[in-house]
Amino acid sequence: MSRAVTLRDVARVADVSAKTVSRVVNGDAHVTPSTRERVQRAIDDLGFEPNLVARSLRVGRADAIGLVVESLADPFFARLTSAVEQAALERGLAVMISSVGDLPDREAVVVRSLLVRQVAGLIVVPVAETHAHLEDPRQRTPVVFVDRRPDGMDGDAVVVDDLAAAETATRHLLAHGHRRVGFLGSQTRNPTTRLRLEGYRRALAAHGVAEDPALVALGAGTAQTAREAAEQLFAGPQPPTAVFASNMRCSLGLVPFLHSSGRTDVAVVGFDDFPMADSLLPAVTVIDHEPEAVGRAAAERLFRRLAEPDVPAETVVVPVRLVQRGSGELPPPAGTTGPRGADGGEDDPGRTTDAPVQQDGTREWEMAQEGGGRS
Amino acid sequence: MSRAVTLRDVARVADVSAKTVSRVVNGDAHVTPSTRERVQRAIDDLGFEPNLVARSLRVGRADAIGLVVESLADPFFARLTSAVEQAALERGLAVMISSVGDLPDREAVVVRSLLVRQVAGLIVVPVAETHAHLEDPRQRTPVVFVDRRPDGMDGDAVVVDDLAAAETATRHLLAHGHRRVGFLGSQTRNPTTRLRLEGYRRALAAHGVAEDPALVALGAGTAQTAREAAEQLFAGPQPPTAVFASNMRCSLGLVPFLHSSGRTDVAVVGFDDFPMADSLLPAVTVIDHEPEAVGRAAAERLFRRLAEPDVPAETVVVPVRLVQRGSGELPPPAGTTGPRGADGGEDDPGRTTDAPVQQDGTREWEMAQEGGGRS
DNA sequence: CTCGCCCGTGTCAACGATGTCAAGGTTGAT
DNA sequence: ATCAACCTTGACATCGTTGACACGGGCGAG
């Protein structure tokens, strides 16, 4: 259990000052090659590794970023996390990760726990109802919001156009003749859910369909509770003939329920693609957005801000697309349909791009200046 | 952009020394109530938050643990990570995470990057071929291996009995009459894959079935490459009638391939449960082990070691069970079967527990002293 | 040749917290 | 009353690194 090797140890062996060793370690150009070589040899001989905690204290910032997500068990956030971690590693930054779970109040706690560790920046999936706990720290630590933006806060964000995407999904079902379209979501205090619910409502309104409160099931925070919410949705006297599952966990609860109860005739569109979606019968139609793309965009945005603290805030809108696989194109059972035929003419065949611009596969994203495009 | 509030600032306001503030912050009992109250008020007034980086430097350890997994995009590791993070949060520890991806050499890099940040301990899913890069640091930083144990290393570990589980899975297929059973796995330098392949071989041998190299497909590191490997498996003149997918990514590649090519008559047993497995037709039979249980057990083990560095190393074996859902019980097509009937008498009906002991739902795990149970 | 500049290197202090030790005060036992 | 033991509190050094600054020497410009 010998003490770790420090700069001073190296300095003694190389017969220079600690400062010079520091210069070599940090690749400072102002070191004579011969000195550099001597120091380097001492470093190698002793197996010196710089203590990043000490460095962090000295420079006032840890070389780590914090990531706060809703749930790591959700494959969407897991893949997002993976992309962030990847991008951070390329820049030599560590990633401290925290998940909030379904206790929104914990967001403030985990954010604080990251801030006291002096993270250089934060990427946050906002979950809490208010974000006052972020206002103050943002003066010192840049924050990039991802997946959604908290109410009334400006700043950098990487989002999808939830409202438009949800409206598209719902219109898709309506266009296939459904009039009793269910909505499955988590909490309305979750801004994402609220926006998606609003999109759902707009689609209904556009089609002149009155909203039936019995068709809106909320409280689906996990696959388990989503399943229960779905059960209730179908327990009523007039169950839906189609359902919009407004996030991956909802799909993961809804779809197994429909399968296990033999209701695979119900049309489904899910928000977020999920594993196996295209191997089910029918395969599940989804609104897809790549979590890796979202994660990477958020990380890049944060890095840019760390490099240039004073550039104006940007909102990156990640495109989504409707992937038609079958479940979303099921017709309603005879007798429940409205005036339109089952083959609604609203959608393009095949894969339809509903987002403002199509991703081109590189890292070019549509960028919108602050405030653009949100309602 | 005002400077952060420090101990000294609080000390000045409360008219005490910095040391006393430190005592209050750390709950030291030797402070007069009146002083404590005065200091506390100053802390609240100023909004003081201790700088954990400074504390870490002083005490020589960061209050964070490192977690190194193979891939966060794999839901198994994502859920494991979630459990570790949860357990760490309860103890006020941060979690720094790194994934290795499919470049085993990166393991040493990411481990190093965590060590220089002075993590108090590491939880590592071993991926690299050698773990010499861990030998030395382990003197200072405890390491718990999880999911598998690297060759020839002792120390704390939380594992599943890969060999026995894979043998069980393969026997299950053989018992249902299959004689051409395929194996889908990643790399044989991955100890997990090697053990599972060995289990597969033992099952074949036990049933007197000769191994056919054409039925062993390796190199499936991602769902995509797994799909390609599966395609090759079925491209040969004598394709398998059953396949053992030796990890989740393999299942995630194999199953969609079988579905999209209309080969849902092929029997499948997967290692690791995956989302939607029970909603597919046929539902997928799997060897299930709870990633949350594995993660939590690893975290608990690490915490115990941090508290008592000198207790002997322990290996925690997490139980697995075979979950029969249909795909693993499919009979071989007529004409390919051996002497046994389709309804092999080897397995119990319903859910079978193959691990040494059944988990009882609490945190009691079967503990094995070092060296027990591995071959 | 001299002045000034830059280059290589070193000295010193500081980042913000805490361990060590000691001072002064109080309490209790004799 | 006296002394020991204890309690509260503070001064100081220190964790390992880096920023600010200084110093001496070489070199180019005038």
mmCIF file of C-alpha atoms in Angstrom, chain B residues 3 114 139 164 332 349 357:
data_model
loop_
_atom_site.group_PDB
_atom_site.id
_atom_site.type_symbol
_atom_site.label_atom_id
_atom_site.label_comp_id
_atom_site.label_asym_id
_atom_site.label_seq_id
_atom_site.Cartn_x
_atom_site.Cartn_y
_atom_site.Cartn_z
ATOM 1 C CA ARG B 3 -16.830 33.064 -6.791
ATOM 2 C CA LEU B 114 -11.180 6.301 -13.711
ATOM 3 C CA GLN B 139 -3.442 -2.546 -4.246
ATOM 4 C CA ALA B 164 -24.047 -24.578 -16.082
ATOM 5 C CA PRO B 332 -37.520 -30.134 -34.828
ATOM 6 C CA PRO B 349 -42.674 -28.113 -16.565
ATOM 7 C CA VAL B 357 -30.375 -21.688 -4.983
#
